[in-house]
CSV table of N, CA and C in Angstrom, one decimal:
chain,number,residue,atom,x,y,z
A,1,MET,N,136.7,87.7,87.4
A,1,MET,CA,137.7,87.7,88.5
A,1,MET,C,137.4,88.5,89.7
A,2,GLN,N,137.4,88.0,91.0
A,2,GLN,CA,137.0,88.7,92.1
A,2,GLN,C,138.2,89.1,92.8
A,3,THR,N,138.2,90.4,93.3
A,3,THR,CA,139.4,91.0,94.0
A,3,THR,C,138.9,91.5,95.4
A,4,LYS,N,139.7,92.0,96.2
A,4,LYS,CA,139.3,92.6,97.5
A,4,LYS,C,139.1,94.0,97.6
A,5,HIS,N,139.8,94.7,96.5
A,5,HIS,CA,139.7,96.1,96.3
A,5,HIS,C,139.7,96.5,95.0
A,6,TYR,N,139.3,97.7,94.6
A,6,TYR,CA,139.4,98.3,93.3
A,6,TYR,C,140.8,98.6,92.9
A,7,HIS,N,141.0,98.1,91.6
A,7,HIS,CA,142.3,98.4,91.0
A,7,HIS,C,142.5,100.0,91.1
A,8,PRO,N,143.8,100.4,91.3
A,8,PRO,CA,143.9,102.0,91.3
A,8,PRO,C,143.6,102.6,90.0
A,9,ALA,N,143.8,101.9,88.9
A,9,ALA,CA,143.4,102.5,87.6
A,9,ALA,C,141.8,102.6,87.4
A,10,SER,N,141.1,101.7,88.0
A,10,SER,CA,139.6,101.8,88.1
A,10,SER,C,139.1,103.0,88.8
A,11,ILE,N,139.8,103.2,90.1
A,11,ILE,CA,139.5,104.3,90.9
A,11,ILE,C,139.7,105.6,90.2
A,12,PHE,N,141.0,105.6,89.5
A,12,PHE,CA,141.4,106.9,88.9
A,12,PHE,C,140.3,107.1,87.7
A,13,LEU,N,140.0,106.1,87.0
A,13,LEU,CA,139.1,106.4,85.8
A,13,LEU,C,137.7,106.8,86.2
A,14,HIS,N,137.3,106.1,87.3
A,14,HIS,CA,136.0,106.5,88.0
A,14,HIS,C,135.8,108.0,88.2
A,15,TRP,N,136.9,108.5,88.9
A,15,TRP,CA,136.8,110.0,89.2
A,15,TRP,C,137.1,110.8,88.0
A,16,LEU,N,138.0,110.3,87.0
A,16,LEU,CA,138.2,111.0,85.8
A,16,LEU,C,136.9,111.2,85.1
A,17,VAL,N,136.2,110.2,84.8
A,17,VAL,CA,134.9,110.1,84.1
A,17,VAL,C,134.0,111.2,84.8
A,18,PHE,N,133.9,111.2,86.1
A,18,PHE,CA,133.1,112.0,86.8
A,18,PHE,C,133.5,113.4,86.5
A,19,LEU,N,134.7,113.8,86.5
A,19,LEU,CA,135.2,115.1,86.3
A,19,LEU,C,135.0,115.7,84.9
A,20,LEU,N,135.2,114.7,83.8
A,20,LEU,CA,135.0,114.9,82.6
A,20,LEU,C,133.4,115.2,82.2
A,21,PHE,N,132.6,114.4,83.0
A,21,PHE,CA,131.2,114.6,82.8
A,21,PHE,C,130.9,116.1,83.3
A,22,ILE,N,131.4,116.5,84.3
A,22,ILE,CA,131.1,117.8,84.8
A,22,ILE,C,131.5,118.8,83.9
A,23,ALA,N,132.8,118.6,83.3
A,23,ALA,CA,133.2,119.6,82.3
A,23,ALA,C,132.4,119.6,81.1
A,24,ALA,N,131.9,118.5,80.7
A,24,ALA,CA,131.1,118.4,79.5
A,24,ALA,C,129.8,119.1,79.8
A,25,PHE,N,129.2,118.9,81.0
A,25,PHE,CA,127.9,119.6,81.3
A,25,PHE,C,128.2,121.0,81.4
A,26,ILE,N,129.3,121.5,82.0
A,26,ILE,CA,129.4,123.0,82.0
A,26,ILE,C,129.7,123.6,80.6
A,27,ALA,N,130.4,122.9,79.7
A,27,ALA,CA,130.6,123.4,78.4
A,27,ALA,C,129.3,123.5,77.6
A,28,ILE,N,128.4,122.6,77.7
A,28,ILE,CA,127.1,122.6,77.0
A,28,ILE,C,126.2,123.5,77.6
A,29,GLU,N,126.3,123.7,78.9
A,29,GLU,CA,125.3,124.7,79.6
A,29,GLU,C,125.8,126.2,79.3
A,30,LEU,N,127.1,126.3,79.1
A,30,LEU,CA,127.5,127.7,78.6
A,30,LEU,C,127.2,128.0,77.2
A,31,LYS,N,127.0,127.1,76.5
A,31,LYS,CA,126.7,127.2,74.9
A,31,LYS,C,125.4,128.0,75.0
A,32,GLY,N,124.5,127.9,75.8
A,32,GLY,CA,123.2,128.7,75.9
A,32,GLY,C,123.4,130.1,76.2
A,33,GLN,N,124.5,130.4,76.6
A,33,GLN,CA,124.8,131.9,77.0
A,33,GLN,C,125.0,132.7,75.7
A,34,PHE,N,125.4,132.0,74.5
A,34,PHE,CA,125.8,132.8,73.4
A,34,PHE,C,124.7,132.6,72.2
A,35,PRO,N,124.8,133.7,71.4
A,35,PRO,CA,123.8,133.5,70.3
A,35,PRO,C,124.0,132.5,69.3
A,36,LYS,N,123.0,131.9,68.7
A,36,LYS,CA,123.2,130.7,67.7
A,36,LYS,C,124.1,131.2,66.6
A,37,GLY,N,125.0,130.3,66.2
A,37,GLY,CA,126.0,130.6,65.2
A,37,GLY,C,127.1,131.4,65.6
A,38,SER,N,127.3,131.9,66.8
A,38,SER,CA,128.3,132.6,67.2
A,38,SER,C,129.5,131.7,67.4
A,39,GLU,N,130.7,132.3,67.3
A,39,GLU,CA,132.0,131.4,67.6
A,39,GLU,C,132.1,131.0,69.1
A,40,PRO,N,131.7,131.8,70.0
A,40,PRO,CA,131.9,131.1,71.4
A,40,PRO,C,130.8,130.0,71.7
A,41,ARG,N,129.6,130.1,70.9
A,41,ARG,CA,128.7,129.0,71.0
A,41,ARG,C,129.3,127.9,70.3
A,42,GLU,N,130.0,127.9,69.2
A,42,GLU,CA,130.4,126.7,68.5
A,42,GLU,C,131.5,126.1,69.3
A,43,LEU,N,132.3,127.0,69.9
A,43,LEU,CA,133.6,126.5,70.6
A,43,LEU,C,133.0,125.8,71.8
A,44,CYS,N,132.0,126.2,72.4
A,44,CYS,CA,131.4,125.5,73.5
A,44,CYS,C,131.0,124.0,73.0
A,45,LYS,N,130.4,123.9,71.9
A,45,LYS,CA,130.0,122.6,71.4
A,45,LYS,C,131.2,121.9,70.9
A,46,THR,N,132.2,122.4,70.5
A,46,THR,CA,133.3,121.7,70.2
A,46,THR,C,134.1,121.1,71.5
A,47,VAL,N,134.2,122.0,72.5
A,47,VAL,CA,134.7,121.5,73.8
A,47,VAL,C,133.9,120.4,74.5
A,48,HIS,N,132.6,120.5,74.4
A,48,HIS,CA,131.6,119.6,74.8
A,48,HIS,C,132.0,118.3,74.2
A,49,GLY,N,132.1,118.4,72.9
A,49,GLY,CA,132.5,117.2,72.0
A,49,GLY,C,133.8,116.4,72.4
A,50,VAL,N,134.8,117.1,72.8
A,50,VAL,CA,136.0,116.6,73.1
A,50,VAL,C,135.9,116.0,74.5
A,51,PHE,N,135.2,116.7,75.3
A,51,PHE,CA,135.2,116.0,76.6
A,51,PHE,C,134.3,114.6,76.5
A,52,GLY,N,133.3,114.7,75.6
A,52,GLY,CA,132.5,113.3,75.3
A,52,GLY,C,133.5,112.3,74.7
A,53,GLN,N,134.3,112.6,73.8
A,53,GLN,CA,135.3,111.6,73.3
A,53,GLN,C,136.3,111.0,74.4
A,54,LEU,N,136.5,112.0,75.2
A,54,LEU,CA,137.5,111.5,76.4
A,54,LEU,C,136.7,110.6,77.4
A,55,ILE,N,135.4,110.9,77.6
A,55,ILE,CA,134.7,110.1,78.4
A,55,ILE,C,134.5,108.6,77.7
A,56,PHE,N,134.3,108.8,76.4
A,56,PHE,CA,134.2,107.4,75.8
A,56,PHE,C,135.5,106.5,75.9
A,57,ILE,N,136.6,107.3,75.7
A,57,ILE,CA,137.9,106.6,75.8
A,57,ILE,C,138.2,106.0,77.3
A,58,ALA,N,137.8,107.0,78.3
A,58,ALA,CA,138.1,106.4,79.7
A,58,ALA,C,137.0,105.4,80.1
A,59,MET,N,135.9,105.3,79.5
A,59,MET,CA,134.9,104.3,79.9
A,59,MET,C,135.4,103.0,79.2
A,60,ALA,N,135.9,103.1,78.0
A,60,ALA,CA,136.3,101.8,77.5
A,60,ALA,C,137.6,101.2,78.1
A,61,LEU,N,138.4,102.1,78.5
A,61,LEU,CA,139.5,101.6,79.5
A,61,LEU,C,139.2,101.1,80.7
A,62,ARG,N,138.0,101.8,81.4
A,62,ARG,CA,137.5,101.3,82.6
A,62,ARG,C,136.9,99.9,82.5
A,63,LEU,N,136.1,99.6,81.3
A,63,LEU,CA,135.7,98.3,81.3
A,63,LEU,C,136.8,97.4,81.0
A,64,ILE,N,137.8,97.7,80.3
A,64,ILE,CA,139.0,96.7,80.0
A,64,ILE,C,139.5,96.4,81.5
A,65,ILE,N,139.8,97.4,82.2
A,65,ILE,CA,140.4,97.3,83.6
A,65,ILE,C,139.4,96.3,84.5
A,66,ARG,N,138.1,96.6,84.4
A,66,ARG,CA,137.1,95.7,85.0
A,66,ARG,C,137.3,94.4,84.7
A,67,LEU,N,137.3,94.1,83.3
A,67,LEU,CA,137.3,92.7,82.9
A,67,LEU,C,138.7,91.9,83.2
A,68,VAL,N,139.8,92.8,83.2
A,68,VAL,CA,141.1,92.1,83.6
A,68,VAL,C,141.3,91.9,85.1
A,69,TYR,N,140.9,92.9,85.9
A,69,TYR,CA,141.2,93.0,87.3
A,69,TYR,C,140.0,92.7,88.2
A,70,GLY,N,138.9,92.7,87.6
A,70,GLY,CA,137.8,92.4,88.3
A,70,GLY,C,137.3,93.5,89.4
A,71,VAL,N,136.3,93.4,90.1
A,71,VAL,CA,135.8,94.4,90.9
A,71,VAL,C,135.5,93.7,92.4
A,72,PRO,N,135.6,94.3,93.6
A,72,PRO,CA,135.5,93.8,94.8
A,72,PRO,C,134.0,93.2,95.1
A,73,LYS,N,133.8,92.2,95.9
A,73,LYS,CA,132.6,91.6,96.2
A,73,LYS,C,131.8,92.8,97.0
A,74,PRO,N,130.6,93.0,96.8
A,74,PRO,CA,129.8,94.1,97.2
A,74,PRO,C,129.9,93.9,98.8
A,75,SER,N,130.0,95.1,99.5
A,75,SER,CA,129.8,95.1,101.0
A,75,SER,C,128.5,94.7,101.7
A,76,ASN,N,127.6,95.2,100.9
A,76,ASN,CA,126.2,94.8,101.4
A,76,ASN,C,125.8,93.5,100.8
A,77,PRO,N,125.6,92.5,101.8
A,77,PRO,CA,125.2,91.0,101.4
A,77,PRO,C,123.8,90.9,100.9
A,78,LYS,N,123.0,91.8,100.9
A,78,LYS,CA,121.5,91.6,100.5
A,78,LYS,C,121.5,91.6,99.0
A,79,PRO,N,120.9,90.4,98.5
A,79,PRO,CA,120.8,90.2,97.0
A,79,PRO,C,120.1,91.3,96.3
A,80,VAL,N,119.2,92.0,96.8
A,80,VAL,CA,118.3,93.1,96.3
A,80,VAL,C,119.2,94.3,96.0
A,81,PHE,N,120.1,94.5,96.9
A,81,PHE,CA,121.0,95.7,96.8
A,81,PHE,C,122.3,95.3,95.7
A,82,ILE,N,122.5,94.1,95.7
A,82,ILE,CA,123.7,93.7,94.9
A,82,ILE,C,123.0,93.7,93.3
A,83,SER,N,121.9,93.3,93.3
A,83,SER,CA,121.2,93.4,92.0
A,83,SER,C,121.1,94.9,91.5
A,84,LEU,N,120.6,95.7,92.4
A,84,LEU,CA,120.3,97.0,92.0
A,84,LEU,C,121.6,97.8,91.7
A,85,ALA,N,122.7,97.5,92.5
A,85,ALA,CA,124.0,98.1,92.2
A,85,ALA,C,124.6,97.7,90.8
A,86,LYS,N,124.3,96.3,90.6
A,86,LYS,CA,125.1,95.9,89.2
A,86,LYS,C,124.2,96.4,88.1
A,87,ALA,N,122.9,96.6,88.3
A,87,ALA,CA,122.0,97.1,87.1
A,87,ALA,C,122.3,98.6,87.0
A,88,MET,N,122.5,99.3,88.1
A,88,MET,CA,122.9,100.8,88.0
A,88,MET,C,124.4,100.9,87.2
A,89,HIS,N,125.3,100.1,87.7
A,89,HIS,CA,126.7,100.2,87.1
A,89,HIS,C,126.7,99.9,85.5
A,90,TRP,N,126.0,99.0,85.2
A,90,TRP,CA,126.0,98.5,83.8
A,90,TRP,C,125.1,99.5,83.0
A,91,LEU,N,124.0,100.1,83.4
A,91,LEU,CA,123.4,100.9,82.9
A,91,LEU,C,124.2,102.3,82.6
A,92,LEU,N,124.8,102.7,83.7
A,92,LEU,CA,125.9,103.8,83.6
A,92,LEU,C,126.9,103.6,82.6
A,93,TYR,N,127.5,102.5,82.7
A,93,TYR,CA,128.5,102.2,81.7
A,93,TYR,C,128.0,102.3,80.2
A,94,ALA,N,126.8,101.5,80.0
A,94,ALA,CA,126.2,101.7,78.6
A,94,ALA,C,126.0,103.2,78.3
A,95,LEU,N,125.3,103.9,79.1
A,95,LEU,CA,124.9,105.3,78.7
A,95,LEU,C,126.3,106.1,78.5
A,96,LEU,N,127.2,106.0,79.3
A,96,LEU,CA,128.4,106.8,79.1
A,96,LEU,C,129.3,106.3,77.9
A,97,LEU,N,129.0,105.2,77.4
A,97,LEU,CA,129.5,104.7,76.1
A,97,LEU,C,128.6,105.1,74.8
A,98,ILE,N,127.3,105.0,74.9
A,98,ILE,CA,126.4,105.2,74.0
A,98,ILE,C,126.3,106.9,73.8
A,99,ALA,N,126.2,107.6,74.9
A,99,ALA,CA,125.9,109.0,74.6
A,99,ALA,C,127.0,109.7,73.7
A,100,PRO,N,128.3,109.6,73.9
A,100,PRO,CA,129.3,110.1,73.1
A,100,PRO,C,129.2,109.7,71.6
A,101,ILE,N,128.8,108.5,71.4
A,101,ILE,CA,128.5,107.9,70.0
A,101,ILE,C,127.4,108.8,69.3
A,102,PHE,N,126.4,109.1,70.1
A,102,PHE,CA,125.3,109.9,69.4
A,102,PHE,C,125.7,111.4,69.4
A,103,GLY,N,126.8,111.8,70.2
A,103,GLY,CA,127.4,113.0,69.9
A,103,GLY,C,128.1,113.2,68.6
A,104,VAL,N,128.9,112.1,68.3
A,104,VAL,CA,129.6,112.1,67.1
A,104,VAL,C,128.6,112.0,66.0
A,105,LEU,N,127.6,111.2,66.1
A,105,LEU,CA,126.6,111.1,65.1
A,105,LEU,C,125.8,112.4,64.7
A,106,TYR,N,125.6,113.2,65.8
A,106,TYR,CA,125.1,114.6,65.8
A,106,TYR,C,125.9,115.5,64.9
A,107,PHE,N,127.3,115.5,65.1
A,107,PHE,CA,128.2,116.3,64.3
A,107,PHE,C,128.3,115.8,62.9
A,108,GLN,N,128.3,114.4,62.7
A,108,GLN,CA,128.5,113.9,61.4
A,108,GLN,C,127.2,114.2,60.5
A,109,TYR,N,126.1,113.9,61.1
A,109,TYR,CA,124.9,114.3,60.2
A,109,TYR,C,124.6,115.9,60.1
A,110,GLY,N,125.3,116.7,61.1
A,110,GLY,CA,125.3,118.1,60.8
A,110,GLY,C,126.3,118.6,59.9
A,111,GLY,N,127.2,117.7,59.3
A,111,GLY,CA,128.2,118.0,58.4
A,111,GLY,C,129.3,118.9,58.9
A,112,LYS,N,129.5,118.8,60.3
A,112,LYS,CA,130.5,119.6,61.0
A,112,LYS,C,131.8,118.7,61.3
A,113,GLU,N,132.9,119.3,61.3
A,113,GLU,CA,134.0,118.6,61.6
A,113,GLU,C,134.1,118.2,63.0
A,114,ILE,N,134.7,117.1,63.3
A,114,ILE,CA,135.0,116.6,64.8
A,114,ILE,C,136.4,116.8,65.0
A,115,HIS,N,136.7,117.6,65.9
A,115,HIS,CA,138.2,117.7,66.3
A,115,HIS,C,138.5,116.9,67.6
A,116,PHE,N,139.7,116.4,67.6
A,116,PHE,CA,140.2,115.7,68.8
A,116,PHE,C,141.6,115.9,68.8
A,117,PHE,N,142.0,116.9,69.7
A,117,PHE,CA,143.3,117.2,69.9
A,117,PHE,C,144.2,117.3,68.6
A,118,GLY,N,143.8,118.2,67.8
A,118,GLY,CA,144.5,118.4,66.5
A,118,GLY,C,144.2,117.6,65.3
A,119,LEU,N,143.4,116.4,65.7
A,119,LEU,CA,143.1,115.4,64.6
A,119,LEU,C,141.5,115.8,64.3
A,120,VAL,N,141.3,115.6,62.9
A,120,VAL,CA,140.0,115.8,62.4
A,120,VAL,C,139.3,114.6,61.9
A,121,TRP,N,138.3,114.0,62.5
A,121,TRP,CA,137.6,112.7,62.1
A,121,TRP,C,137.2,113.0,60.6
A,122,PRO,N,137.3,111.8,59.8
A,122,PRO,CA,136.7,111.9,58.5
A,122,PRO,C,135.2,112.1,58.5
A,123,GLN,N,134.5,112.6,57.5
A,123,GLN,CA,133.2,112.6,57.4
A,123,GLN,C,132.7,111.3,56.9
A,124,LEU,N,132.0,110.5,57.9
A,124,LEU,CA,131.7,109.0,57.5
A,124,LEU,C,130.3,109.0,57.2
A,125,LEU,N,129.5,110.0,57.4
A,125,LEU,CA,128.1,110.1,57.2
A,125,LEU,C,127.6,111.3,56.2
A,126,THR,N,126.6,111.0,55.4
A,126,THR,CA,126.1,112.1,54.5
A,126,THR,C,125.4,113.1,55.5
A,127,PRO,N,125.7,114.4,55.4
A,127,PRO,CA,124.9,115.4,56.3
A,127,PRO,C,123.5,115.0,56.1
A,128,ASN,N,122.6,115.2,57.0
A,128,ASN,CA,121.3,114.9,56.9
A,128,ASN,C,120.3,115.7,57.9
A,129,PRO,N,119.9,116.7,57.8
A,129,PRO,CA,119.2,117.6,58.8
A,129,PRO,C,118.2,116.7,59.7
A,130,GLU,N,117.3,115.9,59.0
A,130,GLU,CA,116.4,115.2,59.7
A,130,GLU,C,117.0,114.2,60.8
A,131,MET,N,118.0,113.6,60.2
A,131,MET,CA,118.7,112.6,61.2
A,131,MET,C,119.5,113.4,62.1
A,132,LYS,N,120.0,114.5,61.9
A,132,LYS,CA,120.8,115.3,62.9
A,132,LYS,C,119.8,115.7,64.0
A,133,LYS,N,118.7,116.0,63.8
A,133,LYS,CA,117.6,116.5,64.7
A,133,LYS,C,117.3,115.2,65.5
A,134,THR,N,116.9,114.1,65.0
A,134,THR,CA,116.6,112.9,65.7
A,134,THR,C,117.7,112.5,66.6
A,135,VAL,N,118.9,112.5,66.1
A,135,VAL,CA,120.1,112.0,66.9
A,135,VAL,C,120.3,113.1,68.0
A,136,GLU,N,120.2,114.3,67.7
A,136,GLU,CA,120.3,115.4,68.8
A,136,GLU,C,119.3,115.0,69.9
A,137,GLY,N,118.2,114.7,69.6
A,137,GLY,CA,117.2,114.3,70.7
A,137,GLY,C,117.5,113.2,71.4
A,138,ILE,N,118.0,112.2,70.9
A,138,ILE,CA,118.4,111.0,71.6
A,138,ILE,C,119.6,111.2,72.5
A,139,HIS,N,120.6,112.1,71.9
A,139,HIS,CA,121.9,112.5,72.7
A,139,HIS,C,121.4,113.3,74.0
A,140,GLU,N,120.5,114.3,73.8
A,140,GLU,CA,120.0,115.0,75.0
A,140,GLU,C,119.3,114.1,75.9
A,141,PHE,N,118.5,113.2,75.4
A,141,PHE,CA,117.8,112.3,76.3
A,141,PHE,C,118.8,111.5,77.1
A,142,LEU,N,119.8,111.0,76.6
A,142,LEU,CA,120.8,110.1,77.2
A,142,LEU,C,121.6,111.0,78.2
A,143,GLY,N,121.9,112.3,77.8
A,143,GLY,CA,122.7,113.2,78.7
A,143,GLY,C,121.8,113.5,79.9
A,144,ASN,N,120.5,113.7,79.8
A,144,ASN,CA,119.5,113.9,80.9
A,144,ASN,C,119.5,112.8,81.7
A,145,SER,N,119.2,111.6,81.1
A,145,SER,CA,119.1,110.2,81.8
A,145,SER,C,120.3,110.1,82.7
A,146,LEU,N,121.7,110.4,82.1
A,146,LEU,CA,123.0,110.4,82.9
A,146,LEU,C,122.9,111.3,84.2
A,147,TYR,N,122.3,112.5,84.1
A,147,TYR,CA,122.3,113.4,85.2
A,147,TYR,C,121.4,112.7,86.3
A,148,PHE,N,120.4,112.1,85.9
A,148,PHE,CA,119.5,111.5,86.9
A,148,PHE,C,120.2,110.3,87.5
A,149,LEU,N,120.8,109.5,86.6
A,149,LEU,CA,121.4,108.2,87.2
A,149,LEU,C,122.8,108.5,88.0
A,150,ILE,N,123.4,109.3,87.7
A,150,ILE,CA,124.5,109.9,88.4
A,150,ILE,C,124.2,110.4,89.8
A,151,GLY,N,123.1,111.2,89.7
A,151,GLY,CA,122.5,111.7,91.0
A,151,GLY,C,122.2,110.4,92.0
A,152,ILE,N,121.4,109.4,91.4
A,152,ILE,CA,121.1,108.3,92.2
A,152,ILE,C,122.3,107.6,92.7
A,153,HIS,N,123.2,107.5,91.7
A,153,HIS,CA,124.4,106.7,92.0
A,153,HIS,C,125.2,107.3,93.3
A,154,ALA,N,125.3,108.7,93.3
A,154,ALA,CA,125.9,109.4,94.2
A,154,ALA,C,125.4,109.4,95.6
A,155,LEU,N,123.9,109.4,95.4
A,155,LEU,CA,123.1,109.3,96.7
A,155,LEU,C,123.1,108.0,97.4
A,156,ALA,N,123.2,106.8,96.5
A,156,ALA,CA,123.4,105.4,97.1
A,156,ALA,C,124.7,105.3,97.5
A,157,GLY,N,125.7,105.9,97.0
A,157,GLY,CA,127.0,105.8,97.8
A,157,GLY,C,127.1,106.5,99.0
A,158,LEU,N,126.5,107.7,99.2
A,158,LEU,CA,126.4,108.3,100.5
A,158,LEU,C,125.5,107.6,101.4
A,159,TRP,N,124.3,107.1,101.0
A,159,TRP,CA,123.4,106.2,101.7
A,159,TRP,C,124.3,105.0,102.3
A,160,GLN,N,125.0,104.4,101.6
A,160,GLN,CA,125.7,103.1,102.0
A,160,GLN,C,126.8,103.6,103.0
A,161,HIS,N,127.4,104.7,102.8
A,161,HIS,CA,128.4,105.2,103.7
A,161,HIS,C,128.0,105.7,105.1
A,162,TYR,N,126.8,106.6,105.0
A,162,TYR,CA,126.4,107.2,106.3
A,162,TYR,C,125.3,106.5,107.0
A,163,VAL,N,124.5,105.8,106.2
A,163,VAL,CA,123.3,105.0,106.8
A,163,VAL,C,123.8,103.6,107.0
A,164,LEU,N,124.1,102.8,105.9
A,164,LEU,CA,124.6,101.4,106.1
A,164,LEU,C,125.9,101.3,106.8
A,165,LYS,N,126.6,102.4,106.8
A,165,LYS,CA,128.1,102.4,107.3
A,165,LYS,C,129.0,101.2,106.7
A,166,ASP,N,128.8,100.9,105.5
A,166,ASP,CA,129.8,100.0,104.9
A,166,ASP,C,130.9,100.7,104.3
A,167,ASP,N,131.9,99.9,103.6
A,167,ASP,CA,133.0,100.6,103.2
A,167,ASP,C,133.2,100.8,101.6
A,168,THR,N,132.0,100.7,101.0
A,168,THR,CA,132.0,100.9,99.5
A,168,THR,C,132.6,102.3,99.1
A,169,LEU,N,132.1,103.3,99.8
A,169,LEU,CA,132.6,104.7,99.3
A,169,LEU,C,134.1,104.8,99.7
A,170,ARG,N,134.6,104.2,100.8
A,170,ARG,CA,136.0,104.4,101.2
A,170,ARG,C,136.8,103.6,100.2
A,171,ARG,N,136.2,102.5,99.7
A,171,ARG,CA,137.1,101.6,98.7
A,171,ARG,C,137.2,102.4,97.5
A,172,MET,N,136.2,103.2,97.1
A,172,MET,CA,136.3,103.8,95.8
A,172,MET,C,137.1,105.1,96.0
A,173,LEU,N,137.4,105.5,97.1
A,173,LEU,CA,138.2,106.7,97.5
A,173,LEU,C,139.6,106.2,97.8
A,174,ASN,N,139.8,104.9,97.8
A,174,ASN,CA,141.1,104.2,98.1
A,174,ASN,C,141.6,104.5,99.4
A,175,LYS,N,140.6,104.8,100.5
A,175,LYS,CA,141.0,105.1,101.8
A,175,LYS,C,141.3,103.8,102.8
A,176,ILE,N,140.7,102.9,102.4
A,176,ILE,CA,141.0,101.5,103.2
A,176,ILE,C,140.9,100.4,102.1
A,177,LYS,N,141.5,99.2,102.6
A,177,LYS,CA,141.4,98.1,101.8
A,177,LYS,C,140.0,97.4,102.3
A,178,ALA,N,139.3,96.9,101.3
A,178,ALA,CA,138.0,96.1,101.6
A,178,ALA,C,138.3,95.0,102.5
A,179,HIS,N,137.2,94.9,103.4
A,179,HIS,CA,137.4,93.7,104.3
A,179,HIS,C,137.4,92.4,103.6
A,180,ALA,N,138.1,91.3,104.1
A,180,ALA,CA,138.3,90.0,103.5
A,180,ALA,C,136.9,89.4,103.5
C-alpha cells in the first residue's frame, strides 16, 4: 500500500529503535569496564539483553505497521537510489530482528536466565559452551554490521537532506507532509 507520508507510529518506532540501539550499545560497552564475573558486568549484559528484546519487539511492530499502512514513495526518482534504499532498509530490518535472536541464543547456550521486566524465559536449549562461543561471535558480527549500516543509513539521510535537498529526512521527522 502506497501512502504520501510515514505513519506516526512508524516514525515513533524508527526513533525508538534508534534510541534503544544506542542504549544497548552503551550497556555493552560499559560491560568492558568491569572485571569478568562481577555483578556490574553481569548487570550490563542483562540490561543489554533487555534493550535487545525491546528492539526486537519494536522492529516487529514496525514491520507490521509498514505492511498495514505502507511507506511513502521515495523522494528521489532515480531507480539506483530507490534500489539501494530498499536494500538498506530490508537489511537493517533483518539484522535488527536477527541480532536479538542470537543474543537470546547466547544466553540460552550459556545456561543463563533471560529476564524481561520481571519475567524469566524458560530454558529452551541445553547449555553448550561451544555453541555459546559460536553464537556470541555471530551476535557480535551482527552488532558490528549494524554499527556500520546505521552509520551509512544516517549519512545517506543527511546527504539526501543537505545535498539532494529532498524531503526524506523531514518526512521521518514528521516536519512536513510529503509532496504529492
